[in-house]
Amino acid sequence: MAKRVVSVVSGKGGVGKSTIAVNLAVTLAKSGESTLLIDADIYNPCVFFHLGLPPQSAGLQELLNGEANLEEELIIHPQSGLRCISSSMQSYEEVKVERLGKLLDKLDYEYVFIDCPPGFSSLIENAVHHSTDVFVVMTPDMPSSTAALKLVSFIKARRKKESREAPHFSFFLNRVAGAPYEVHPREIETIFKTSLSAVIPEDGCVPKSISAKVPVVFMSPGCSFSKSIKRVAASMGGMRIPLVGKREGPATSTEETKGVGILEKIRCLLLRIIGR
Ligand SMILES: Nc1ncnc2c1ncn2[C@@H]1O[C@H](COP(=O)(O)OP(=O)(O)O)[C@@H](O)[C@H]1O
Ligand SMILES: [Mg+2]
């Protein structure tokens, strides 16, 4: 079993899970930590685009369905030494997600990242169940933060019924441009009742790197996105660089209060729905 298994999740899609998972994983791998990245977005895998690896005709689905073995499906990213399990682009077939725990038990890495599909499903439930950490990614808008809040409330409520120790949740606010209409980081911290682990800026280096099929941290190591990722990797114990994160400027107090008010109402509603 890996020392640290990190599920990267979100309420809504397109918030930057895969980008963050890929860049964290290659940063840790390059710094000498044995690291594996699982592309668990089984019907829409994309990790191979970010890493410049060839698309796979088999992957996680076949491993879970017992149609392939681990050695065959492990791909190595030559630039970083990251190990990767991709998913096949070819099917929408049912997957035996309940076998994910058994697969993870076989893995002996310092870090395993599971890049999950958005929202909640039995795949997410299994991934989270076997994780030490859950990284929740959202963007600074109401649909994304509300969906993240719903997902986290739901996962926590399900976990309460189990005897297993709950994973550690960390929250990432991505694509922050500092525009006045954005939900402010402090509003997110108030509603989730915890500090954000990273406020990651909107950065043009990200789409450029995806187009070039080279992870951002390698293509543009000095850009603001890469700096944020390196700080997170350092905080995970993988790299020895200072942890202090840069925050965007404050929103006006009325904007913040209004945002927190709406989110607080949603939080209360969610608590009622899940019966707490
Ligand atoms: N910090 C960022 N700055 C600019 N673009 C970003 C940033 N993070 C992600 N993106 C863009 O957002 C899109 C969705 O990201 P992705 O990682 O695929 O999201 P998810 O895995 O949550 O669906 C990608 O096209 C990527 O280029
Ligand atoms: Mg993704």
PDB file of C-alpha atoms and ligand atoms in Angstrom:
ATOM      1  CA  MET A   1       0.000   0.000   0.000  1.00  0.00           C
ATOM      2  CA  ALA A   2       1.288   3.460  -0.929  1.00  0.00           C
ATOM      3  CA  LYS A   3       2.218   5.820   1.913  1.00  0.00           C
ATOM      4  CA  ARG A   4      -0.017   8.590   0.675  1.00  0.00           C
ATOM      5  CA  VAL A   5      -3.007   8.061  -1.591  1.00  0.00           C
ATOM      6  CA  VAL A   6      -4.525  11.336  -2.799  1.00  0.00           C
ATOM      7  CA  SER A   7      -7.906  11.467  -4.542  1.00  0.00           C
ATOM      8  CA  VAL A   8      -8.290  14.661  -6.549  1.00  0.00           C
ATOM      9  CA  VAL A   9     -12.022  15.452  -6.751  1.00  0.00           C
ATOM     10  CA  SER A  10     -14.420  18.265  -7.614  1.00  0.00           C
ATOM     11  CA  GLY A  11     -18.133  18.980  -7.668  1.00  0.00           C
ATOM     12  CA  LYS A  12     -18.037  20.262 -11.240  1.00  0.00           C
ATOM     13  CA  GLY A  13     -15.868  19.351 -14.209  1.00  0.00           C
ATOM     14  CA  GLY A  14     -13.305  21.580 -15.893  1.00  0.00           C
ATOM     15  CA  VAL A  15     -11.987  23.166 -12.684  1.00  0.00           C
ATOM     16  CA  GLY A  16      -8.378  21.970 -13.080  1.00  0.00           C
ATOM     17  CA  LYS A  17      -8.213  18.578 -11.285  1.00  0.00           C
ATOM     18  CA  SER A  18      -6.194  16.863 -14.008  1.00  0.00           C
ATOM     19  CA  THR A  19      -3.893  19.855 -14.510  1.00  0.00           C
ATOM     20  CA  ILE A  20      -3.178  20.059 -10.784  1.00  0.00           C
ATOM     21  CA  ALA A  21      -2.833  16.268 -10.337  1.00  0.00           C
ATOM     22  CA  VAL A  22      -0.431  15.935 -13.300  1.00  0.00           C
ATOM     23  CA  ASN A  23       1.765  18.843 -12.262  1.00  0.00           C
ATOM     24  CA  LEU A  24       1.894  17.845  -8.587  1.00  0.00           C
ATOM     25  CA  ALA A  25       2.707  14.256  -9.537  1.00  0.00           C
ATOM     26  CA  VAL A  26       5.547  15.146 -11.943  1.00  0.00           C
ATOM     27  CA  THR A  27       6.963  17.655  -9.431  1.00  0.00           C
ATOM     28  CA  LEU A  28       7.126  14.988  -6.727  1.00  0.00           C
ATOM     29  CA  ALA A  29       8.454  12.333  -9.132  1.00  0.00           C
ATOM     30  CA  LYS A  30      11.154  14.655 -10.464  1.00  0.00           C
ATOM     31  CA  SER A  31      12.273  15.450  -6.903  1.00  0.00           C
ATOM     32  CA  GLY A  32      12.956  11.752  -6.380  1.00  0.00           C
ATOM     33  CA  GLU A  33       9.734  10.541  -4.699  1.00  0.00           C
ATOM     34  CA  SER A  34       8.315   7.332  -6.147  1.00  0.00           C
ATOM     35  CA  THR A  35       5.007   8.561  -7.524  1.00  0.00           C
ATOM     36  CA  LEU A  36       2.128   7.034  -9.471  1.00  0.00           C
ATOM     37  CA  LEU A  37      -0.693   8.899 -11.174  1.00  0.00           C
ATOM     38  CA  ILE A  38      -3.920   7.033 -11.945  1.00  0.00           C
ATOM     39  CA  ASP A  39      -6.176   8.582 -14.571  1.00  0.00           C
ATOM     40  CA  ALA A  40      -9.484   7.514 -13.058  1.00  0.00           C
ATOM     41  CA  ASP A  41     -11.598   9.710 -15.319  1.00  0.00           C
ATOM     42  CA  ILE A  42     -12.307   6.409 -17.007  1.00  0.00           C
ATOM     43  CA  TYR A  43     -14.601   7.598 -19.782  1.00  0.00           C
ATOM     44  CA  ASN A  44     -12.723  10.817 -20.580  1.00  0.00           C
ATOM     45  CA  PRO A  45      -9.061  10.254 -19.719  1.00  0.00           C
ATOM     46  CA  CYS A  46      -6.736  13.159 -20.464  1.00  0.00           C
ATOM     47  CA  VAL A  47      -3.575  12.679 -18.410  1.00  0.00           C
ATOM     48  CA  PHE A  48      -1.687  11.371 -21.439  1.00  0.00           C
ATOM     49  CA  PHE A  49      -2.310  14.689 -23.254  1.00  0.00           C
ATOM     50  CA  HIS A  50      -0.672  16.642 -20.422  1.00  0.00           C
ATOM     51  CA  LEU A  51       2.292  14.252 -20.277  1.00  0.00           C
ATOM     52  CA  GLY A  52       2.809  13.782 -24.023  1.00  0.00           C
ATOM     53  CA  LEU A  53       2.274  10.024 -23.729  1.00  0.00           C
ATOM     54  CA  PRO A  54       0.578   7.936 -26.428  1.00  0.00           C
ATOM     55  CA  PRO A  55      -3.155   7.273 -25.897  1.00  0.00           C
ATOM     56  CA  GLN A  56      -3.737   3.832 -24.409  1.00  0.00           C
ATOM     57  CA  SER A  57      -5.995   1.097 -25.708  1.00  0.00           C
ATOM     58  CA  ALA A  58      -6.233  -0.431 -22.208  1.00  0.00           C
ATOM     59  CA  GLY A  59      -5.801   0.900 -18.692  1.00  0.00           C
ATOM     60  CA  LEU A  60      -7.605   1.223 -15.377  1.00  0.00           C
ATOM     61  CA  GLN A  61     -10.867  -0.319 -16.625  1.00  0.00           C
ATOM     62  CA  GLU A  62      -9.086  -3.472 -17.822  1.00  0.00           C
ATOM     63  CA  LEU A  63      -7.061  -3.690 -14.595  1.00  0.00           C
ATOM     64  CA  LEU A  64     -10.202  -3.477 -12.472  1.00  0.00           C
ATOM     65  CA  ASN A  65     -12.086  -5.897 -14.706  1.00  0.00           C
ATOM     66  CA  GLY A  66      -9.221  -8.398 -14.472  1.00  0.00           C
ATOM     67  CA  GLU A  67      -8.457  -8.203 -18.206  1.00  0.00           C
ATOM     68  CA  ALA A  68      -4.905  -6.843 -17.848  1.00  0.00           C
ATOM     69  CA  ASN A  69      -2.090  -6.931 -15.327  1.00  0.00           C
ATOM     70  CA  LEU A  70      -0.365  -4.072 -13.577  1.00  0.00           C
ATOM     71  CA  GLU A  71       3.067  -4.484 -15.188  1.00  0.00           C
ATOM     72  CA  GLU A  72       1.517  -4.227 -18.664  1.00  0.00           C
ATOM     73  CA  GLU A  73      -0.432  -1.058 -17.886  1.00  0.00           C
ATOM     74  CA  LEU A  74       2.272   0.989 -16.133  1.00  0.00           C
ATOM     75  CA  ILE A  75       3.632   3.745 -18.364  1.00  0.00           C
ATOM     76  CA  ILE A  76       6.714   5.782 -17.465  1.00  0.00           C
ATOM     77  CA  HIS A  77       6.911   9.510 -18.131  1.00  0.00           C
ATOM     78  CA  PRO A  78      10.545   9.811 -19.250  1.00  0.00           C
ATOM     79  CA  GLN A  79      11.066  13.454 -18.191  1.00  0.00           C
ATOM     80  CA  SER A  80      10.104  12.908 -14.561  1.00  0.00           C
ATOM     81  CA  GLY A  81      10.120   9.166 -13.864  1.00  0.00           C
ATOM     82  CA  LEU A  82       6.422   9.402 -12.929  1.00  0.00           C
ATOM     83  CA  ARG A  83       4.555   6.097 -13.259  1.00  0.00           C
ATOM     84  CA  CYS A  84       1.147   6.377 -14.780  1.00  0.00           C
ATOM     85  CA  ILE A  85      -1.947   4.198 -15.196  1.00  0.00           C
ATOM     86  CA  SER A  86      -4.088   5.650 -17.930  1.00  0.00           C
ATOM     87  CA  SER A  87      -7.598   4.801 -19.026  1.00  0.00           C
ATOM     88  CA  SER A  88      -8.707   3.618 -22.403  1.00  0.00           C
ATOM     89  CA  MET A  89     -10.561   6.027 -24.700  1.00  0.00           C
ATOM     90  CA  GLN A  90     -12.423   3.172 -26.282  1.00  0.00           C
ATOM     91  CA  SER A  91     -15.263   2.120 -24.059  1.00  0.00           C
ATOM     92  CA  TYR A  92     -18.206   3.150 -21.934  1.00  0.00           C
ATOM     93  CA  GLU A  93     -18.402  -0.276 -20.385  1.00  0.00           C
ATOM     94  CA  GLU A  94     -19.221  -0.990 -16.741  1.00  0.00           C
ATOM     95  CA  VAL A  95     -16.156  -1.043 -14.494  1.00  0.00           C
ATOM     96  CA  LYS A  96     -15.686  -3.101 -11.324  1.00  0.00           C
ATOM     97  CA  VAL A  97     -14.850  -0.092  -9.169  1.00  0.00           C
ATOM     98  CA  GLU A  98     -15.136  -2.110  -5.957  1.00  0.00           C
ATOM     99  CA  ARG A  99     -11.788  -3.673  -6.893  1.00  0.00           C
ATOM    100  CA  LEU A 100      -9.933  -0.353  -6.673  1.00  0.00           C
ATOM    101  CA  GLY A 101      -8.940  -1.009  -3.049  1.00  0.00           C
ATOM    102  CA  LYS A 102      -7.295  -4.318  -3.993  1.00  0.00           C
ATOM    103  CA  LEU A 103      -5.354  -2.598  -6.774  1.00  0.00           C
ATOM    104  CA  LEU A 104      -4.181   0.161  -4.424  1.00  0.00           C
ATOM    105  CA  ASP A 105      -3.093  -2.448  -1.857  1.00  0.00           C
ATOM    106  CA  LYS A 106      -0.636  -3.822  -4.428  1.00  0.00           C
ATOM    107  CA  LEU A 107       1.031  -0.456  -5.008  1.00  0.00           C
ATOM    108  CA  ASP A 108       4.207   0.431  -3.175  1.00  0.00           C
ATOM    109  CA  TYR A 109       4.812   4.131  -3.859  1.00  0.00           C
ATOM    110  CA  GLU A 110       5.434   7.162  -1.705  1.00  0.00           C
ATOM    111  CA  TYR A 111       2.588   8.970  -3.459  1.00  0.00           C
ATOM    112  CA  VAL A 112      -0.369   7.786  -5.512  1.00  0.00           C
ATOM    113  CA  PHE A 113      -2.621  10.420  -7.094  1.00  0.00           C
ATOM    114  CA  ILE A 114      -6.067   9.408  -8.322  1.00  0.00           C
ATOM    115  CA  ASP A 115      -7.349  11.929 -10.859  1.00  0.00           C
ATOM    116  CA  CYS A 116     -11.108  11.432 -10.483  1.00  0.00           C
ATOM    117  CA  PRO A 117     -14.054  12.342 -12.690  1.00  0.00           C
ATOM    118  CA  PRO A 118     -16.237  15.204 -11.386  1.00  0.00           C
ATOM    119  CA  GLY A 119     -19.168  14.813  -9.000  1.00  0.00           C
ATOM    120  CA  PHE A 120     -20.076  11.729  -6.996  1.00  0.00           C
ATOM    121  CA  SER A 121     -20.200   8.085  -8.132  1.00  0.00           C
ATOM    122  CA  SER A 122     -19.266   4.664  -6.785  1.00  0.00           C
ATOM    123  CA  LEU A 123     -15.821   5.173  -8.352  1.00  0.00           C
ATOM    124  CA  ILE A 124     -15.304   8.356  -6.311  1.00  0.00           C
ATOM    125  CA  GLU A 125     -16.670   6.635  -3.207  1.00  0.00           C
ATOM    126  CA  ASN A 126     -14.154   3.804  -3.626  1.00  0.00           C
ATOM    127  CA  ALA A 127     -11.262   6.147  -4.394  1.00  0.00           C
ATOM    128  CA  VAL A 128     -11.982   8.310  -1.355  1.00  0.00           C
ATOM    129  CA  HIS A 129     -12.531   5.254   0.828  1.00  0.00           C
ATOM    130  CA  HIS A 130      -8.972   4.072   0.136  1.00  0.00           C
ATOM    131  CA  SER A 131      -7.300   7.490   0.268  1.00  0.00           C
ATOM    132  CA  THR A 132      -5.305   9.164   3.007  1.00  0.00           C
ATOM    133  CA  ASP A 133      -6.028  12.572   1.444  1.00  0.00           C
ATOM    134  CA  VAL A 134      -8.757  14.162  -0.629  1.00  0.00           C
ATOM    135  CA  PHE A 135      -7.840  17.250  -2.641  1.00  0.00           C
ATOM    136  CA  VAL A 136     -10.991  19.202  -3.480  1.00  0.00           C
ATOM    137  CA  VAL A 137     -10.564  21.543  -6.449  1.00  0.00           C
ATOM    138  CA  MET A 138     -12.915  24.409  -7.295  1.00  0.00           C
ATOM    139  CA  THR A 139     -12.914  27.660  -9.221  1.00  0.00           C
ATOM    140  CA  PRO A 140     -13.982  31.022  -7.753  1.00  0.00           C
ATOM    141  CA  ASP A 141     -17.621  30.936  -8.880  1.00  0.00           C
ATOM    142  CA  MET A 142     -20.837  29.910  -7.174  1.00  0.00           C
ATOM    143  CA  PRO A 143     -21.685  26.827  -9.302  1.00  0.00           C
ATOM    144  CA  SER A 144     -18.260  25.301  -8.698  1.00  0.00           C
ATOM    145  CA  SER A 145     -17.915  26.139  -4.987  1.00  0.00           C
ATOM    146  CA  THR A 146     -21.499  25.077  -4.245  1.00  0.00           C
ATOM    147  CA  ALA A 147     -20.994  21.764  -6.060  1.00  0.00           C
ATOM    148  CA  ALA A 148     -17.752  21.216  -4.088  1.00  0.00           C
ATOM    149  CA  LEU A 149     -19.571  21.933  -0.855  1.00  0.00           C
ATOM    150  CA  LYS A 150     -22.298  19.459  -1.759  1.00  0.00           C
ATOM    151  CA  LEU A 151     -19.732  16.777  -2.646  1.00  0.00           C
ATOM    152  CA  VAL A 152     -17.705  17.234   0.550  1.00  0.00           C
ATOM    153  CA  SER A 153     -20.833  17.283   2.754  1.00  0.00           C
ATOM    154  CA  PHE A 154     -22.033  14.117   1.062  1.00  0.00           C
ATOM    155  CA  ILE A 155     -18.693  12.277   1.356  1.00  0.00           C
ATOM    156  CA  LYS A 156     -18.329  13.271   5.018  1.00  0.00           C
ATOM    157  CA  ALA A 157     -21.874  12.150   5.831  1.00  0.00           C
ATOM    158  CA  ARG A 158     -21.232   8.738   4.180  1.00  0.00           C
ATOM    159  CA  ARG A 159     -17.898   8.386   5.966  1.00  0.00           C
ATOM    160  CA  LYS A 160     -19.474   9.054   9.369  1.00  0.00           C
ATOM    161  CA  LYS A 161     -21.403   5.819   9.007  1.00  0.00           C
ATOM    162  CA  GLU A 162     -18.150   3.872   8.458  1.00  0.00           C
ATOM    163  CA  SER A 163     -15.694   2.991  11.194  1.00  0.00           C
ATOM    164  CA  ARG A 164     -12.632   3.676   8.969  1.00  0.00           C
ATOM    165  CA  GLU A 165     -10.574   6.794   9.721  1.00  0.00           C
ATOM    166  CA  ALA A 166     -11.643   9.701   7.507  1.00  0.00           C
ATOM    167  CA  PRO A 167      -9.127  11.013   4.967  1.00  0.00           C
ATOM    168  CA  HIS A 168      -7.682  14.485   5.319  1.00  0.00           C
ATOM    169  CA  PHE A 169      -9.448  17.065   3.136  1.00  0.00           C
ATOM    170  CA  SER A 170      -7.505  19.907   1.468  1.00  0.00           C
ATOM    171  CA  PHE A 171      -9.117  22.635  -0.602  1.00  0.00           C
ATOM    172  CA  PHE A 172      -7.710  24.235  -3.753  1.00  0.00           C
ATOM    173  CA  LEU A 173      -9.128  27.345  -5.365  1.00  0.00           C
ATOM    174  CA  ASN A 174      -7.930  27.357  -8.978  1.00  0.00           C
ATOM    175  CA  ARG A 175      -8.066  29.872 -11.850  1.00  0.00           C
ATOM    176  CA  VAL A 176      -8.179  32.899  -9.561  1.00  0.00           C
ATOM    177  CA  ALA A 177      -7.845  36.089 -11.601  1.00  0.00           C
ATOM    178  CA  GLY A 178      -8.792  38.519  -8.824  1.00  0.00           C
ATOM    179  CA  ALA A 179     -11.849  39.856 -10.695  1.00  0.00           C
ATOM    180  CA  PRO A 180     -14.454  41.582  -8.508  1.00  0.00           C
ATOM    181  CA  TYR A 181     -17.187  39.118  -9.482  1.00  0.00           C
ATOM    182  CA  GLU A 182     -15.189  36.082  -8.272  1.00  0.00           C
ATOM    183  CA  VAL A 183     -16.049  34.328  -5.030  1.00  0.00           C
ATOM    184  CA  HIS A 184     -13.261  35.502  -2.705  1.00  0.00           C
ATOM    185  CA  PRO A 185     -10.863  32.963  -1.098  1.00  0.00           C
ATOM    186  CA  ARG A 186     -12.003  34.138   2.342  1.00  0.00           C
ATOM    187  CA  GLU A 187     -15.613  33.341   1.503  1.00  0.00           C
ATOM    188  CA  ILE A 188     -14.557  29.807   0.576  1.00  0.00           C
ATOM    189  CA  GLU A 189     -12.590  29.488   3.815  1.00  0.00           C
ATOM    190  CA  THR A 190     -15.580  30.691   5.828  1.00  0.00           C
ATOM    191  CA  ILE A 191     -17.991  28.292   4.242  1.00  0.00           C
ATOM    192  CA  PHE A 192     -15.708  25.238   4.346  1.00  0.00           C
ATOM    193  CA  LYS A 193     -14.575  26.252   7.862  1.00  0.00           C
ATOM    194  CA  THR A 194     -10.924  25.673   6.978  1.00  0.00           C
ATOM    195  CA  SER A 195      -7.948  27.370   5.300  1.00  0.00           C
ATOM    196  CA  LEU A 196      -7.392  26.876   1.598  1.00  0.00           C
ATOM    197  CA  SER A 197      -4.271  24.825   0.839  1.00  0.00           C
ATOM    198  CA  ALA A 198      -3.632  26.844  -2.300  1.00  0.00           C
ATOM    199  CA  VAL A 199      -5.035  29.760  -4.234  1.00  0.00           C
ATOM    200  CA  ILE A 200      -3.838  29.040  -7.761  1.00  0.00           C
ATOM    201  CA  PRO A 201      -3.902  31.860 -10.295  1.00  0.00           C
ATOM    202  CA  GLU A 202      -5.383  31.858 -13.772  1.00  0.00           C
ATOM    203  CA  ASP A 203      -2.293  31.462 -15.933  1.00  0.00           C
ATOM    204  CA  GLY A 204      -1.936  31.415 -19.721  1.00  0.00           C
ATOM    205  CA  CYS A 205       0.986  28.997 -19.346  1.00  0.00           C
ATOM    206  CA  VAL A 206      -1.509  26.222 -18.537  1.00  0.00           C
ATOM    207  CA  PRO A 207      -3.308  25.958 -21.918  1.00  0.00           C
ATOM    208  CA  LYS A 208       0.031  26.499 -23.703  1.00  0.00           C
ATOM    209  CA  SER A 209       1.583  23.563 -21.863  1.00  0.00           C
ATOM    210  CA  ILE A 210      -1.376  21.292 -22.636  1.00  0.00           C
ATOM    211  CA  SER A 211      -1.045  22.178 -26.300  1.00  0.00           C
ATOM    212  CA  ALA A 212       2.712  21.451 -26.165  1.00  0.00           C
ATOM    213  CA  LYS A 213       2.073  18.189 -24.202  1.00  0.00           C
ATOM    214  CA  VAL A 214       4.645  19.200 -21.596  1.00  0.00           C
ATOM    215  CA  PRO A 215       3.610  19.670 -17.927  1.00  0.00           C
ATOM    216  CA  VAL A 216       3.500  23.350 -16.919  1.00  0.00           C
ATOM    217  CA  VAL A 217       6.113  22.903 -14.172  1.00  0.00           C
ATOM    218  CA  PHE A 218       8.605  21.753 -16.815  1.00  0.00           C
ATOM    219  CA  MET A 219       7.639  24.065 -19.658  1.00  0.00           C
ATOM    220  CA  SER A 220       7.286  27.252 -17.565  1.00  0.00           C
ATOM    221  CA  PRO A 221       8.899  26.541 -14.171  1.00  0.00           C
ATOM    222  CA  GLY A 222       8.845  30.206 -13.134  1.00  0.00           C
ATOM    223  CA  CYS A 223       5.175  30.985 -13.963  1.00  0.00           C
ATOM    224  CA  SER A 224       2.671  31.684 -11.202  1.00  0.00           C
ATOM    225  CA  PHE A 225       0.863  28.341 -11.691  1.00  0.00           C
ATOM    226  CA  SER A 226       4.144  26.383 -11.372  1.00  0.00           C
ATOM    227  CA  LYS A 227       5.136  28.312  -8.261  1.00  0.00           C
ATOM    228  CA  SER A 228       1.810  27.440  -6.601  1.00  0.00           C
ATOM    229  CA  ILE A 229       2.203  23.766  -7.499  1.00  0.00           C
ATOM    230  CA  LYS A 230       5.742  23.659  -6.120  1.00  0.00           C
ATOM    231  CA  ARG A 231       4.537  25.194  -2.847  1.00  0.00           C
ATOM    232  CA  VAL A 232       1.895  22.478  -2.531  1.00  0.00           C
ATOM    233  CA  ALA A 233       4.449  19.752  -3.355  1.00  0.00           C
ATOM    234  CA  ALA A 234       6.730  21.220  -0.682  1.00  0.00           C
ATOM    235  CA  SER A 235       3.879  21.193   1.825  1.00  0.00           C
ATOM    236  CA  MET A 236       3.377  17.498   1.065  1.00  0.00           C
ATOM    237  CA  GLY A 237       6.952  16.874   2.132  1.00  0.00           C
ATOM    238  CA  GLY A 238       8.265  16.306  -1.370  1.00  0.00           C
ATOM    239  CA  MET A 239      10.393  19.414  -1.829  1.00  0.00           C
ATOM    240  CA  ARG A 240      12.227  21.718   0.511  1.00  0.00           C
ATOM    241  CA  ILE A 241      11.000  25.176  -0.466  1.00  0.00           C
ATOM    242  CA  PRO A 242       9.101  27.742   1.626  1.00  0.00           C
ATOM    243  CA  LEU A 243       5.410  27.206   2.041  1.00  0.00           C
ATOM    244  CA  VAL A 244       4.051  30.727   2.225  1.00  0.00           C
ATOM    245  CA  GLY A 245       1.383  31.214  -0.446  1.00  0.00           C
ATOM    246  CA  LYS A 246       0.461  34.422  -2.237  1.00  0.00           C
ATOM    247  CA  ARG A 247      -3.098  35.596  -1.878  1.00  0.00           C
ATOM    248  CA  GLU A 248      -5.125  37.767  -4.194  1.00  0.00           C
ATOM    249  CA  GLY A 249      -6.255  41.209  -3.020  1.00  0.00           C
ATOM    250  CA  PRO A 250      -9.309  41.465  -0.777  1.00  0.00           C
ATOM    251  CA  ALA A 251     -12.822  41.920  -2.090  1.00  0.00           C
ATOM    252  CA  THR A 252     -14.935  44.651  -0.561  1.00  0.00           C
ATOM    253  CA  SER A 253     -16.510  43.653   2.710  1.00  0.00           C
ATOM    254  CA  THR A 254     -20.078  43.944   1.369  1.00  0.00           C
ATOM    255  CA  GLU A 255     -19.275  41.616  -1.541  1.00  0.00           C
ATOM    256  CA  GLU A 256     -17.783  39.097   0.862  1.00  0.00           C
ATOM    257  CA  THR A 257     -20.649  39.245   3.315  1.00  0.00           C
ATOM    258  CA  LYS A 258     -23.169  38.768   0.498  1.00  0.00           C
ATOM    259  CA  GLY A 259     -21.256  35.745  -0.862  1.00  0.00           C
ATOM    260  CA  VAL A 260     -20.855  34.114   2.542  1.00  0.00           C
ATOM    261  CA  GLY A 261     -24.563  34.668   3.244  1.00  0.00           C
ATOM    262  CA  ILE A 262     -25.638  32.729   0.158  1.00  0.00           C
ATOM    263  CA  LEU A 263     -23.078  29.950   0.696  1.00  0.00           C
ATOM    264  CA  GLU A 264     -24.046  29.660   4.381  1.00  0.00           C
ATOM    265  CA  LYS A 265     -27.703  29.223   3.361  1.00  0.00           C
ATOM    266  CA  ILE A 266     -26.675  26.494   0.900  1.00  0.00           C
ATOM    267  CA  ARG A 267     -24.582  24.813   3.595  1.00  0.00           C
ATOM    268  CA  CYS A 268     -27.551  24.749   6.012  1.00  0.00           C
ATOM    269  CA  LEU A 269     -29.766  23.372   3.253  1.00  0.00           C
ATOM    270  CA  LEU A 270     -27.260  20.614   2.513  1.00  0.00           C
ATOM    271  CA  LEU A 271     -26.968  19.691   6.176  1.00  0.00           C
ATOM    272  CA  ARG A 272     -30.740  19.376   6.319  1.00  0.00           C
ATOM    273  CA  ILE A 273     -30.827  17.214   3.173  1.00  0.00           C
ATOM    274  CA  ILE A 274     -28.177  14.800   4.487  1.00  0.00           C
ATOM    275  CA  GLY A 275     -29.923  14.710   7.856  1.00  0.00           C
ATOM    276  CA  ARG A 276     -27.469  16.435  10.223  1.00  0.00           C
TER     277      ARG A 276
HETATM  278  N1  LIG B   1      -4.754  27.788 -13.358  1.00  0.00           N
HETATM  279  C1  LIG B   1      -5.191  27.711 -14.622  1.00  0.00           C
HETATM  280  N2  LIG B   1      -5.022  28.750 -15.483  1.00  0.00           N
HETATM  281  C2  LIG B   1      -5.488  28.682 -16.757  1.00  0.00           C
HETATM  282  N3  LIG B   1      -6.139  27.622 -17.258  1.00  0.00           N
HETATM  283  C3  LIG B   1      -6.339  26.572 -16.452  1.00  0.00           C
HETATM  284  C4  LIG B   1      -5.867  26.548 -15.102  1.00  0.00           C
HETATM  285  N4  LIG B   1      -6.201  25.344 -14.554  1.00  0.00           N
HETATM  286  C5  LIG B   1      -6.842  24.656 -15.515  1.00  0.00           C
HETATM  287  N5  LIG B   1      -6.931  25.383 -16.655  1.00  0.00           N
HETATM  288  C6  LIG B   1      -7.601  24.989 -17.910  1.00  0.00           C
HETATM  289  O1  LIG B   1      -8.875  24.481 -17.589  1.00  0.00           O
HETATM  290  C7  LIG B   1      -9.230  23.410 -18.429  1.00  0.00           C
HETATM  291  C8  LIG B   1      -9.782  22.275 -17.598  1.00  0.00           C
HETATM  292  O2  LIG B   1      -8.745  21.754 -16.770  1.00  0.00           O
HETATM  293  P1  LIG B   1      -8.718  20.238 -16.331  1.00  0.00           P
HETATM  294  O3  LIG B   1      -7.489  20.064 -15.511  1.00  0.00           O
HETATM  295  O4  LIG B   1      -8.907  19.343 -17.498  1.00  0.00           O
HETATM  296  O5  LIG B   1     -10.018  20.197 -15.414  1.00  0.00           O
HETATM  297  P2  LIG B   1     -10.776  18.914 -14.770  1.00  0.00           P
HETATM  298  O6  LIG B   1      -9.793  17.798 -14.676  1.00  0.00           O
HETATM  299  O7  LIG B   1     -11.249  19.396 -13.418  1.00  0.00           O
HETATM  300  O8  LIG B   1     -11.934  18.607 -15.670  1.00  0.00           O
HETATM  301  C9  LIG B   1      -7.978  23.015 -19.202  1.00  0.00           C
HETATM  302  O9  LIG B   1      -8.194  23.338 -20.534  1.00  0.00           O
HETATM  303  C10 LIG B   1      -6.866  23.870 -18.624  1.00  0.00           C
HETATM  304  O10 LIG B   1      -6.094  24.438 -19.651  1.00  0.00           O
HETATM  305 MG    MG B   2      -9.889  15.860 -15.459  1.00  0.00          MG
END
